[in-house]
Coordinates of C-alpha atoms in Angstrom, one line a residue:
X1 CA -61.9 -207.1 40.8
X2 CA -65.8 -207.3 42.1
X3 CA -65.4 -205.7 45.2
X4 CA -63.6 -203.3 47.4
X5 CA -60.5 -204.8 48.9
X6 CA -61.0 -205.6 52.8
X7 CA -58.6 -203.0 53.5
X8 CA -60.3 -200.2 52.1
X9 CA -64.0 -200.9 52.1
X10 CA -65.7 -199.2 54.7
X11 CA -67.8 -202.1 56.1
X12 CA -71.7 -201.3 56.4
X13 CA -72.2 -203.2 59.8
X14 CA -69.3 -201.1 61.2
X15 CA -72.2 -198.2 61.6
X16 CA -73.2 -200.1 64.8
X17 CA -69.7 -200.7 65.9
X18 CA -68.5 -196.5 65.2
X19 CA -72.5 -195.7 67.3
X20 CA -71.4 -197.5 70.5
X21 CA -68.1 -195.8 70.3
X22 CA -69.3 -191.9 69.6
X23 CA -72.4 -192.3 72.3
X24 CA -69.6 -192.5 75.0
X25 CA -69.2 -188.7 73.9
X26 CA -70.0 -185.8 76.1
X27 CA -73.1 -184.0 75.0
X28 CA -71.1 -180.5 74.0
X29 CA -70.2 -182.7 70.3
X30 CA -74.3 -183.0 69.9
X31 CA -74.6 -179.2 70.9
X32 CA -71.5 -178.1 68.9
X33 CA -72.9 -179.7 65.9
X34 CA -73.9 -177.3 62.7
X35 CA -77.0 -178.3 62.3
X36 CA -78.3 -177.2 58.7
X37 CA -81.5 -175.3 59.8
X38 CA -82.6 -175.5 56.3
X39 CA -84.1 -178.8 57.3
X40 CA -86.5 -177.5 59.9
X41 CA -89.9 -174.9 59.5
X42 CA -91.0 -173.6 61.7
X43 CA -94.6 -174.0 62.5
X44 CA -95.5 -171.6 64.5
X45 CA -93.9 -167.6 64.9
X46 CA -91.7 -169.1 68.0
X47 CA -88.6 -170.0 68.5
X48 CA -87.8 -170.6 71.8
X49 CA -88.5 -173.8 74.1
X50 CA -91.5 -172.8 76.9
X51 CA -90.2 -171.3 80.1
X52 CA -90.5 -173.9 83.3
X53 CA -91.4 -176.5 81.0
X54 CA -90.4 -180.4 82.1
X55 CA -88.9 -182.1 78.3
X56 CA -88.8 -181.6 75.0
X57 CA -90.8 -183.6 72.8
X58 CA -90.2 -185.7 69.2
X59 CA -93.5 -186.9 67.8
X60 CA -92.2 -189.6 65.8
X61 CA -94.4 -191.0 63.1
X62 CA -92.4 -191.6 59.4
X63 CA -89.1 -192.4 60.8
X64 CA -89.4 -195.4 62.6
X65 CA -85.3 -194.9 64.2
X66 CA -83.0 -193.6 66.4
X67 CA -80.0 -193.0 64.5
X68 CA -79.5 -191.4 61.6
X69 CA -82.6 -189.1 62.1
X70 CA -82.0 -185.7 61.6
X71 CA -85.7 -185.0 63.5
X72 CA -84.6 -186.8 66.9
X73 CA -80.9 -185.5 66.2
X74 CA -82.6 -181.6 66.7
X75 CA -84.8 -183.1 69.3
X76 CA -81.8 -184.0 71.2
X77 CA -79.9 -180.6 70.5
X78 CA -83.1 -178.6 71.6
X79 CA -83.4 -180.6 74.8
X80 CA -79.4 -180.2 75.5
X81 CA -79.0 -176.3 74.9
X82 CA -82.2 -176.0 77.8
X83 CA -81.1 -179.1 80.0
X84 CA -84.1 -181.1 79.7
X85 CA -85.4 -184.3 79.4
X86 CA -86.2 -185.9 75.7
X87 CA -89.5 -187.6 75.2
X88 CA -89.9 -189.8 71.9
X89 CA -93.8 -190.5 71.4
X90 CA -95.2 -193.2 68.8
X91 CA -99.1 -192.8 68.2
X92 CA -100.8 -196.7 67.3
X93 CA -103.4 -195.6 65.2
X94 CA -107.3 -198.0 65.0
X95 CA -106.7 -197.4 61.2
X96 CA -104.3 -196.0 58.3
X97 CA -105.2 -195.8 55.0
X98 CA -106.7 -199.3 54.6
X99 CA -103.3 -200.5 56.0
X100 CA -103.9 -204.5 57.0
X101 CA -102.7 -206.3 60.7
X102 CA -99.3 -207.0 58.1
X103 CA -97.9 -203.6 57.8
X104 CA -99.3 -202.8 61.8
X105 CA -97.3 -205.6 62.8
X106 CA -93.9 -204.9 60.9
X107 CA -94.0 -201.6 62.1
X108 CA -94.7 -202.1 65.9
X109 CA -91.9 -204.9 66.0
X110 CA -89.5 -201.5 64.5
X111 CA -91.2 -199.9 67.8
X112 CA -90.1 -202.2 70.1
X113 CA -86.5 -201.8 68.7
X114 CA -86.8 -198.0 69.3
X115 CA -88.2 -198.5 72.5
X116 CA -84.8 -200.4 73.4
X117 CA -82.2 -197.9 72.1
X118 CA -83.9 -194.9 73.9
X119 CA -83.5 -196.6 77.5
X120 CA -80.0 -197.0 76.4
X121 CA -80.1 -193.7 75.6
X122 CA -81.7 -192.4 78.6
X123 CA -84.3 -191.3 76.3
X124 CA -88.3 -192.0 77.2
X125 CA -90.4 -193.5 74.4
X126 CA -94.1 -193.5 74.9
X127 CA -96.2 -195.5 73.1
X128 CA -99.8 -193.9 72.7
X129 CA -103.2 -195.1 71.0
X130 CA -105.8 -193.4 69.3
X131 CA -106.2 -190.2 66.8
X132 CA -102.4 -189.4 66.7
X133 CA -103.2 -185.3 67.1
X134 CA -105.4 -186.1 70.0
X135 CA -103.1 -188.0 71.8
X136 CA -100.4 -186.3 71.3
X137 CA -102.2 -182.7 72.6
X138 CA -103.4 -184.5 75.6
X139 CA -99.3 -185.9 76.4
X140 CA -98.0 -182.2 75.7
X141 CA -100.4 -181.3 78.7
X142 CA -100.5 -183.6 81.3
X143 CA -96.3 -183.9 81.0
X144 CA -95.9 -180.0 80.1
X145 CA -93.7 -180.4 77.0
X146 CA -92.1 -177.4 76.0
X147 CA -91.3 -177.4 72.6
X148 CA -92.5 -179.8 69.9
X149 CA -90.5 -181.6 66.9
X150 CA -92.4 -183.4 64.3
X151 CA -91.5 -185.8 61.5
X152 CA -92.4 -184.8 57.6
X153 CA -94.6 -186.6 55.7
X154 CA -96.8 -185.5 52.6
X155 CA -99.8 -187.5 52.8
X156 CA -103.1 -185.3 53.3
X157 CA -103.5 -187.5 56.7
X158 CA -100.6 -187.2 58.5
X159 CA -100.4 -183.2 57.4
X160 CA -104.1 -183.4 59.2
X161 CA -102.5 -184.5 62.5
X162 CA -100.2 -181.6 62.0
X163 CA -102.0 -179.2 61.3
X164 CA -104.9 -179.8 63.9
X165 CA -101.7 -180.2 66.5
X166 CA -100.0 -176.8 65.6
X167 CA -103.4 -175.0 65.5
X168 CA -104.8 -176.1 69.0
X169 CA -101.0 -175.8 70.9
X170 CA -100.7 -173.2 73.7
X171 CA -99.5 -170.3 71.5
X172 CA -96.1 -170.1 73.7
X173 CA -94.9 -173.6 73.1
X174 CA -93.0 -174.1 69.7
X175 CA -93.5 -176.9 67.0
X176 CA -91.1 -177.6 64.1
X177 CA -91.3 -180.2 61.4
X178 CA -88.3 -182.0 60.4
X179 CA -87.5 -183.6 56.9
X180 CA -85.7 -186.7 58.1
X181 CA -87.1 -188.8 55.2
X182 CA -85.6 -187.3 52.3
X183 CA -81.9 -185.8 51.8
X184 CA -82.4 -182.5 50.1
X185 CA -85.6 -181.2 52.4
X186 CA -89.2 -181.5 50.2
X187 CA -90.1 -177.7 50.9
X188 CA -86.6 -176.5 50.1
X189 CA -86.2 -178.7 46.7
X190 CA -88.7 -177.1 45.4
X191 CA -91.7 -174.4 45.9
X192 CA -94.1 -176.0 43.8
X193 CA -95.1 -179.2 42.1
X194 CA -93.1 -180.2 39.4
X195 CA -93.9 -181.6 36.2
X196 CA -91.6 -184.5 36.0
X197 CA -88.0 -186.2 37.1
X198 CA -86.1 -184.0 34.3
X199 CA -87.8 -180.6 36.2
X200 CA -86.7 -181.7 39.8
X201 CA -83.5 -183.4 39.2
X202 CA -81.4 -180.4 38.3
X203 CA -82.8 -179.0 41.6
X204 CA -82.1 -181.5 43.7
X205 CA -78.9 -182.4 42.9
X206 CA -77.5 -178.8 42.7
X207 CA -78.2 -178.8 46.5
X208 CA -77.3 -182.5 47.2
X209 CA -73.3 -181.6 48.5
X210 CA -74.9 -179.1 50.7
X211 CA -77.2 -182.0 52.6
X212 CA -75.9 -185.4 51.6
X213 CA -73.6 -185.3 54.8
X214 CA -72.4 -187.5 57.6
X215 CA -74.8 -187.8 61.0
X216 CA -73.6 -187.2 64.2
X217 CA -74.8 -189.9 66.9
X218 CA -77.5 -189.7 69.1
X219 CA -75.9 -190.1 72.6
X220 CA -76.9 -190.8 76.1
X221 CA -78.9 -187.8 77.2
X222 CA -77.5 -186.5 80.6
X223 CA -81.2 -184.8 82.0
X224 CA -83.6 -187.5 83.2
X225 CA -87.0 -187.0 84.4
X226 CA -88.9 -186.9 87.7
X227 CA -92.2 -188.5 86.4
X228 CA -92.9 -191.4 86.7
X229 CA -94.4 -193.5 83.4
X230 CA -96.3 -196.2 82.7
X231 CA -94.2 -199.5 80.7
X232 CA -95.6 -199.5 76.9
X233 CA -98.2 -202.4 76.7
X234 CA -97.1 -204.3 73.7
X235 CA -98.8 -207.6 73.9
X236 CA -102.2 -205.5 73.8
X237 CA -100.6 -202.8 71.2
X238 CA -102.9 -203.6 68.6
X239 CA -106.2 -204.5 70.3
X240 CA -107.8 -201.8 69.3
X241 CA -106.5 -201.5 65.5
X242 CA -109.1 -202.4 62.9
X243 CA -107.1 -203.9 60.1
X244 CA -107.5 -206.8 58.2
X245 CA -106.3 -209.5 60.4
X246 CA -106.2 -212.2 57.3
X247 CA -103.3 -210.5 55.5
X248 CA -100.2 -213.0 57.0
X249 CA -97.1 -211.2 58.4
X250 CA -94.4 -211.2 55.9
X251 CA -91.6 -213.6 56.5
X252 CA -88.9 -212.6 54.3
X253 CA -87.7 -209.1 55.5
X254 CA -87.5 -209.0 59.2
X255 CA -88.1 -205.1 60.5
X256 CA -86.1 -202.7 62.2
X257 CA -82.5 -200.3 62.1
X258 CA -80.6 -203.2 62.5
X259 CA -82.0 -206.1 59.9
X260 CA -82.3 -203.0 57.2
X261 CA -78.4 -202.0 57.8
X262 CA -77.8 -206.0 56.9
X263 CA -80.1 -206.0 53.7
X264 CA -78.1 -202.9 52.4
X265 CA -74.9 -204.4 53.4
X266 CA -76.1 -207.7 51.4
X267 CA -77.5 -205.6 48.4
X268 CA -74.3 -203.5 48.2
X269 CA -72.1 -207.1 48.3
X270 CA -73.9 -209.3 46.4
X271 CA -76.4 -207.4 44.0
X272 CA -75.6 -204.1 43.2
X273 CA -73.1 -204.7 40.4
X274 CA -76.2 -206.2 38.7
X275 CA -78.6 -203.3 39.6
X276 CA -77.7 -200.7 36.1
X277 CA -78.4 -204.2 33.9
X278 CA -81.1 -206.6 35.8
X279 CA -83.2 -204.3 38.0
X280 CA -86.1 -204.5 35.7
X281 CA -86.1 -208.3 35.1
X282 CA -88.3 -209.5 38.1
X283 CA -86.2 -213.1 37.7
X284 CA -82.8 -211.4 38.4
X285 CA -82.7 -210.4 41.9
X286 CA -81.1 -207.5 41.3
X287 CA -82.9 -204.9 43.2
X288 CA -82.0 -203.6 46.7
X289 CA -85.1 -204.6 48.3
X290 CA -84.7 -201.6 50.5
X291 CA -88.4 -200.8 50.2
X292 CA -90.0 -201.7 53.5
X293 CA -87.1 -200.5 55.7
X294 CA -87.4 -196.9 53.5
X295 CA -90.7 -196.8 53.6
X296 CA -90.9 -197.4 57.6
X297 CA -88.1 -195.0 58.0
X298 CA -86.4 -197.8 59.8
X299 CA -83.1 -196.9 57.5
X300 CA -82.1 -193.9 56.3
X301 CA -82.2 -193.2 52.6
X302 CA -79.3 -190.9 53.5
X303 CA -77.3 -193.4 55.1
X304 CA -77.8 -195.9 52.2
X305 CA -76.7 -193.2 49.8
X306 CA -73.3 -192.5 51.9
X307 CA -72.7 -195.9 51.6
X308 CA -73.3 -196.7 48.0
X309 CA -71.4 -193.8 47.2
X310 CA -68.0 -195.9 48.1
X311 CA -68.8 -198.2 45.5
X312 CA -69.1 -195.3 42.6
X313 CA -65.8 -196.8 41.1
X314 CA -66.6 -200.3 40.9
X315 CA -69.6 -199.8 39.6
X316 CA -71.0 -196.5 38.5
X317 CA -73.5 -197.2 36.5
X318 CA -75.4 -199.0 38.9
X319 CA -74.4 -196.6 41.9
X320 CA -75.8 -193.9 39.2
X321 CA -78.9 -195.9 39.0
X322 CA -79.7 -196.4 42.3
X323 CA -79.3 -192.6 43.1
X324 CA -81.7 -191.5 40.1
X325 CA -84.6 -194.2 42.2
X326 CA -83.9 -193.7 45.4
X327 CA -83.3 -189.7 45.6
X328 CA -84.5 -188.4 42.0
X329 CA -87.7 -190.1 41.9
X330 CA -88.4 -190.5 45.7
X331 CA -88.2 -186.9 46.5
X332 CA -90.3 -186.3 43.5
X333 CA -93.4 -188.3 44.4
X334 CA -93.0 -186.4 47.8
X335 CA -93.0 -183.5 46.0
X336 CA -96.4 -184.6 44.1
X337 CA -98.3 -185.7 47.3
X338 CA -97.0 -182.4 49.0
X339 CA -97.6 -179.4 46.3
X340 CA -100.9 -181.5 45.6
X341 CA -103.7 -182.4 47.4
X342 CA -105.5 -184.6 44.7
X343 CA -102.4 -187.2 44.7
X344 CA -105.1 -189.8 45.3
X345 CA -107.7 -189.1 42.4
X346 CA -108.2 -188.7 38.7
X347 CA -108.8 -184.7 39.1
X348 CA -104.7 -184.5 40.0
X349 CA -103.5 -185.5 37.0
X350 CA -102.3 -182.9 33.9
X351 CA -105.3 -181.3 31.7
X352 CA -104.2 -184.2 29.1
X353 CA -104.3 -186.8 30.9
X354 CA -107.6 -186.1 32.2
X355 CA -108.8 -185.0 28.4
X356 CA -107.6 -188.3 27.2
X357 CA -109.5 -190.0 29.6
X358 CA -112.3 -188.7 29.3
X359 CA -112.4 -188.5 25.6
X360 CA -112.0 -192.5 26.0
X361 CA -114.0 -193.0 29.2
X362 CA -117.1 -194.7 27.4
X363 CA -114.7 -197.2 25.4
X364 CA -115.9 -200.7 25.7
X365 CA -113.9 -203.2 27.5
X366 CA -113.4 -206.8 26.6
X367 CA -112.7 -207.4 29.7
X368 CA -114.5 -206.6 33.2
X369 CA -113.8 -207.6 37.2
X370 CA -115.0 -206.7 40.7
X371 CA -113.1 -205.7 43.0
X372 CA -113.1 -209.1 44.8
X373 CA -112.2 -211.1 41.5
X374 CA -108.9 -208.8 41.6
X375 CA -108.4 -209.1 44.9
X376 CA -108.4 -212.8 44.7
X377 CA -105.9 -213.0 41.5
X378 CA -109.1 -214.3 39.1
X379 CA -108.7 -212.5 35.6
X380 CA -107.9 -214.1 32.3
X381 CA -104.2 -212.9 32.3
X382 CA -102.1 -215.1 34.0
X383 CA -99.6 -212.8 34.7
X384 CA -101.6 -210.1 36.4
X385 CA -102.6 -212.7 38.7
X386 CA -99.3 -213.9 39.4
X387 CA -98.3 -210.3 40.0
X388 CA -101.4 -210.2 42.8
X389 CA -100.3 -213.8 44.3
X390 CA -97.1 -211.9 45.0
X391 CA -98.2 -209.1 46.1
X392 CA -100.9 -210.7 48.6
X393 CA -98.0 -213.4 50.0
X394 CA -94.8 -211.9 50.1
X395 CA -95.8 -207.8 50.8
X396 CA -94.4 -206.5 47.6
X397 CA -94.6 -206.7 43.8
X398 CA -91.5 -205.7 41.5
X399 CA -91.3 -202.4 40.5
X400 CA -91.4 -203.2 36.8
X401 CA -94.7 -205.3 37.3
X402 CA -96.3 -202.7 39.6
X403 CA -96.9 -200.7 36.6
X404 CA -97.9 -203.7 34.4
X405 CA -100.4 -204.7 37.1
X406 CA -101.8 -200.7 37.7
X407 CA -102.3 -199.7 34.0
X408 CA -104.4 -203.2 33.6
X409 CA -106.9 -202.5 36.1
X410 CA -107.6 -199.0 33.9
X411 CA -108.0 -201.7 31.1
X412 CA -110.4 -204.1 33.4
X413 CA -112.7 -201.4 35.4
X414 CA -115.2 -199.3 34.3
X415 CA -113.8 -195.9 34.7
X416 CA -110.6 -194.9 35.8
X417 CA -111.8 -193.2 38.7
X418 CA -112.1 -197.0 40.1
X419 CA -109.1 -198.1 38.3
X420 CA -107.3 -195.4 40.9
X421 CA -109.1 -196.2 43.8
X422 CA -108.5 -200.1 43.4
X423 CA -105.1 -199.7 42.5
X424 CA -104.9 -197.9 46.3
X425 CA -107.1 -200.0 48.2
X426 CA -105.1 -203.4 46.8
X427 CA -101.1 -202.0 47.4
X428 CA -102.1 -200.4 50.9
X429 CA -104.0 -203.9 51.9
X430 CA -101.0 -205.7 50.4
X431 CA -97.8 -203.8 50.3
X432 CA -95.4 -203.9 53.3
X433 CA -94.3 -200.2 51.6
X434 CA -97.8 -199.3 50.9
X435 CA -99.8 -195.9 52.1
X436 CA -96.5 -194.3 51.0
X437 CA -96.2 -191.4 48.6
X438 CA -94.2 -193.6 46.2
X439 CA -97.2 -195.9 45.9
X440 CA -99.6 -193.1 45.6
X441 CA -97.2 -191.6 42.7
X442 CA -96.6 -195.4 40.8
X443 CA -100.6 -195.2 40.4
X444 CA -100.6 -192.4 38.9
X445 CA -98.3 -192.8 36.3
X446 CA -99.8 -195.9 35.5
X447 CA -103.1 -194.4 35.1
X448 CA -103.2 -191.0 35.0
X449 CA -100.2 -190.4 33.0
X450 CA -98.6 -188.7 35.9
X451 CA -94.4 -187.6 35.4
X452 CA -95.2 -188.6 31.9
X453 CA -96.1 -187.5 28.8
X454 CA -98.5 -188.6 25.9
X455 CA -97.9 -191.2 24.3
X456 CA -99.7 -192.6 20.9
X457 CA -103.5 -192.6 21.1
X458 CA -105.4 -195.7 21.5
X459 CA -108.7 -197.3 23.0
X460 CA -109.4 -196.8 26.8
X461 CA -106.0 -195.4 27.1
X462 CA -106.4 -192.9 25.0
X463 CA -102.9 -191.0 25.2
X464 CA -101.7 -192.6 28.1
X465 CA -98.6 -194.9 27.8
X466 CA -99.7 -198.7 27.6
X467 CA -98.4 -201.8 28.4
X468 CA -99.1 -205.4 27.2
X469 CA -98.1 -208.9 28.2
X470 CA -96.1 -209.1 24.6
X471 CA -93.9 -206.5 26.2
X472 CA -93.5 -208.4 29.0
X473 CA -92.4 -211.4 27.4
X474 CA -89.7 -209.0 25.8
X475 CA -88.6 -208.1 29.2
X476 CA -88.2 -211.2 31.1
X477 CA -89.8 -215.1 31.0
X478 CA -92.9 -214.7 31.8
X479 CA -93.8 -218.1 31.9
X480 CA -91.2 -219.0 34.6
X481 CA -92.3 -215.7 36.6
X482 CA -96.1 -216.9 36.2
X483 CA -95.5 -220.3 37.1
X484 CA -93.5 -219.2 40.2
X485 CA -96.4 -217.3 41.7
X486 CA -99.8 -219.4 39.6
X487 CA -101.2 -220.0 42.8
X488 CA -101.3 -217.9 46.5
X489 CA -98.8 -219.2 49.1
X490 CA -100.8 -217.9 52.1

C-alpha cells in the first residue's frame, strides 16, 4: 500500500472546500478562539486599541496570505473585540536586497490573490509604495489606525522598518509583532543564538504540541468602513522598482495560497515516499519544492506540517525528514539572522571559523574569477556552471548543490569576505527564495563553517568542511545533471 486509502486520507485541496464552509460562521468563533499569546510581543508598553480610532491595521510583509496566518488571524480578533474595520497593507518597495524584476513579480502576482480574498472577506488591502516604514506611518495617520499588527521577520532590514515604525508611533496606539512564519515562535524557541540544529532541536520540539495546532478561518468581517479608497494600481505596481529587469519570470511554479496548497498536495502524493532516500540526488525529484511558496509566506509551513503529519505511517522516515528541514533547520537559520546581526559577513561566524580563515586567507588559488565570469556560469568546472545555468533560468538550485556551488566561490575568490558577499549578491539576483534567512544561513555554512564544526585542515579551507566534484560524482551522475543544464535556457 503507497497511499492512504480514499476513505481515510484527508485530501489537501479539501482546505479550500472546509474555508468556504467555516467563513459562513458568525464572528463570536473568531473572538472565542484561544489565541496562544505566546506568539505576539508586544512592542510597545500598550495594550489596548486607541480610543475613537477608525480600523485596526495588519502590515503584512513576510506572509504573503490570508489564511492560515496567525498575524492577520489576531488582526481580525483585535478588530472584532472593538468592532472595527480591518485594514491589510502591502508596501512595494524601489529595492530589496538586490532582489531582481523575477522575485518582484512572483510576489506581486501572490498580491493580487490577497487583494481578492480580503474583498471577499470584507477586508481592505492597500497596496503602498516606497520606504515600507514611511508609508506605512503616513497610512496610520491620514486613516487613524488604532492599533498596529506586524509580521516577523529576522533580517536586519525589515527589523529596520520595525523598529523606525514602533519608535515614531503616537505613544497611545499599540504595535505587536506576530510570528506567523515559523510554528514554535523565534523569540520563544530560544533567548539566544544557538550553536547548531542538535542545540535548538530539543527546544523546539519540546514546545512543538503546544503550537503545531489547527487554524481557525479568517471570516467575513462584519464592520466596514466609511472612507473611501483608492483601487490598487497594479499595471503600474512596479514602475518605480529598480530591479534587474533581465532576470526572466520563472515559469515552473506559479505563485500564490492556492497553486502552493496543489504543489504540497502533489509532493505529499507523488514524491514524498522518496523524500528520506532521494532528496539529495538533484536527478531524483524527490524534494517538495515548497521553497518559493515558504519563502513568500504564500503557504504555511504550519499547514504543510499538519498535513504531512497524516502520512507519518506510511512513510515515517521521510515525514521524519521533512520535519528535521522544514522546522529544525528553518527555525534555526531564523534564529541565526535574529540573535545576530552579522548573518551577512565573515565577522559572524564562530572564533574558529574565523581563525581558520584567516590563518589560510593568503593561500594561493589555482583558480580565480570575477564576479561577472560567475555570474555568467564561465569557470573551468562544469558542474558549478551547470549549478549557475539553473539557478539563473529556473529560480532555484538544489539544496545539495547550493552548498557545492557556495564553498567553491571560497575556493575561486580572493578572500572569503567576497566569497560571502558573491555568494549573496548571485542567490538574491537569482533565487525565487532568495533574501531569505535560509539563504543567508546556507552561505554561511558553506563558508564560514556556520552550524558546523571543524573539520580536517587543508589549503584555503583551512578547517572548514570541503567539498569536491569526486564527491559529487559519488552522490549522483554528474555528467547527466551537467549536460542537462551545459548551457543557459533564458
Amino acid at each position: 500500500m503507497n497511499e492512504l486509502s480514499s476513505s481515510k486520507r484527508r485530501k489537501v485541496l479539501d482546505i479550500f472546500e472546509k474555508f468556504e464552509n467555516n467563513r459562513k460562521n458568525t464572528s463570536d468563533s473568531i473572538v472565542a478562539f484561544n489565541f496562544n499569546k505566546k506568539r505576539v510581543r508586544l512592542l510597545n508598553n500598550l495594550n489596548y486599541v486607541k480610543t475613537g480610532c477608525k480600523g485596526v491595521l495588519y502590515w503584512m510583509f513576510r506572509d504573503i496570505r490570508v489564511q492560515d496566518n496567525w498575524a492577520l488571524l489576531f488582526a481580525q480578533k483585535t478588530a472584532l473585540k472593538n468592532s472595527l474595520p480591518l485594514h491589510v497593507c502591502f508596501c512595494i518597495m524601489p529595492s530589496f536586497l538586490n532582489a531582481s524584476i523575477r522575485y518582484y513579480k512572483f510576489l506581486l502576482t501572490g498580491l493580487m490573490e490577497v487583494e481578492e480574498e480580503c474583498k471577499e472577506l470584507n477586508i481592505y488591502f492597500h497596496l503602498l509604495h516606497g520606504e515600507p516604514n514611511l508609508s506605512i506611518l503616513k497610512f496610520i495617520e491620514t486613516y487613524k489606525m488604532g492599533g498596529v499588527i506586524v509580521d516577523f521577520c529576522p533580517l536586519k532590514l525589515p527589523m529596520s522598518w520595525v523598529d523606525d515604525v514602533q519608535k515614531k508611533l503616537p505613544k497611545d496606539i499599540p504595535i505587536c509583532q506576530v510570528d506567523a512564519h515559523n510554528i514554535v515562535p523565534c523569540w520563544f524557541a530560544s533567548t539566544k543564538q544557538e550553536y547548531a540544529a542538535r542545540t535548538i532541536r530539543s527546544k523546539i520540539n519540546m514546545k512543538l504540541e503546544e503550537f503545531l495546532t489547527e487554524f481557525p478561518p479568517v471570516i467575513k468581517h462584519p464592520y466596514p468602513t466609511e472612507e473611501k479608497f483608492e483601487s490598487n494600481s497594479w499595471e503600474t505596481a512596479l514602475e518605480n522598482v529598480q530591479a534587474d529587469t533581465l532576470v526572466n519570470e520563472i515559469t515552473w511554479a506559479k505563485p500564490g495560497y492556492k497553486h502552493g496548497i496543489k504543489k504540497l498536495d502533489y509532493f505529499l502524493q507523488n514524491r514524498l515516499k522518496m523524500y528520506a532516500d532521494k532528496r539529495n540526488n538533484p536527478l531524483s525529484n524527490a524534494i517538495s519544492d515548497l521553497s518559493p511558496w515558504f519563502h513568500f509566506g504564500m503557504i504555511s509551513i504550519q499547514r504543510s506540517i499538519l498535513e504531512i503529519k497524516e502520512y507519518k505511517k506510511l512513510h515515517s522516515k521521510s515525514v521524519e525528514s521533512f520535519m528535521e528541514e522544514a522546522i529544525i533547520r528553518r527555525e534555526l537559520s531564523d534564529n541565526f539572522c535574529f540573535y545576530n546581526e552579522k548573518y551577512d559577513l565573515v565577522e559572524g561566524a564562530h572564533s574558529w571559523a574565523i581563525e581558520t580563515l584567516n590563518k589560510h586567507r593568503k593561500d594561493k588559488r589555482k583558480y580565480m574569477y570575477s564576479l561577472n565570469q560567475l555570474e555568467d556560469s564561465q569557470t573551468h568546472d562544469d558542474l558549478w556552471n551547470a549549478c549557475q545555468n539553473q539557478m539563473v533560468t529556473i529560480g532555484k538550485m538544489h539544496g545539495f548543490l547550493r552548498m557545492y556551488w557556495a564553498k567553491k566561490l571560497l575556493e575561486w575568490t580572493e578572500t572569503p569576505e567576497t566569497a560571502l558577499e558573491w555568494a549573496n549578491y548571485l542567490n538574491n539576483k537569482y533565487s525565487i527564495d532568495g533574501c531569505d534567512p535560509n539563504g543567508y544561513v546556507g552561505c554561511m555554512w558553506s563558508i564560514c563553517g556556520i552550524h558546523d564544526q571543524g573539520w580536517r585542515e587543508r589549503e584555503i579551507f583551512g578547517k572548514i568542511r570541503y567539498m569536491n566534484y569526486e564527491g559529487c560524482k559519488r552522490k549522483f551522475d554528474v555528467a547527466e545533471f551537467v549536460k542537462k543544464w551545459e548551457k543557459k535556457q533564458r
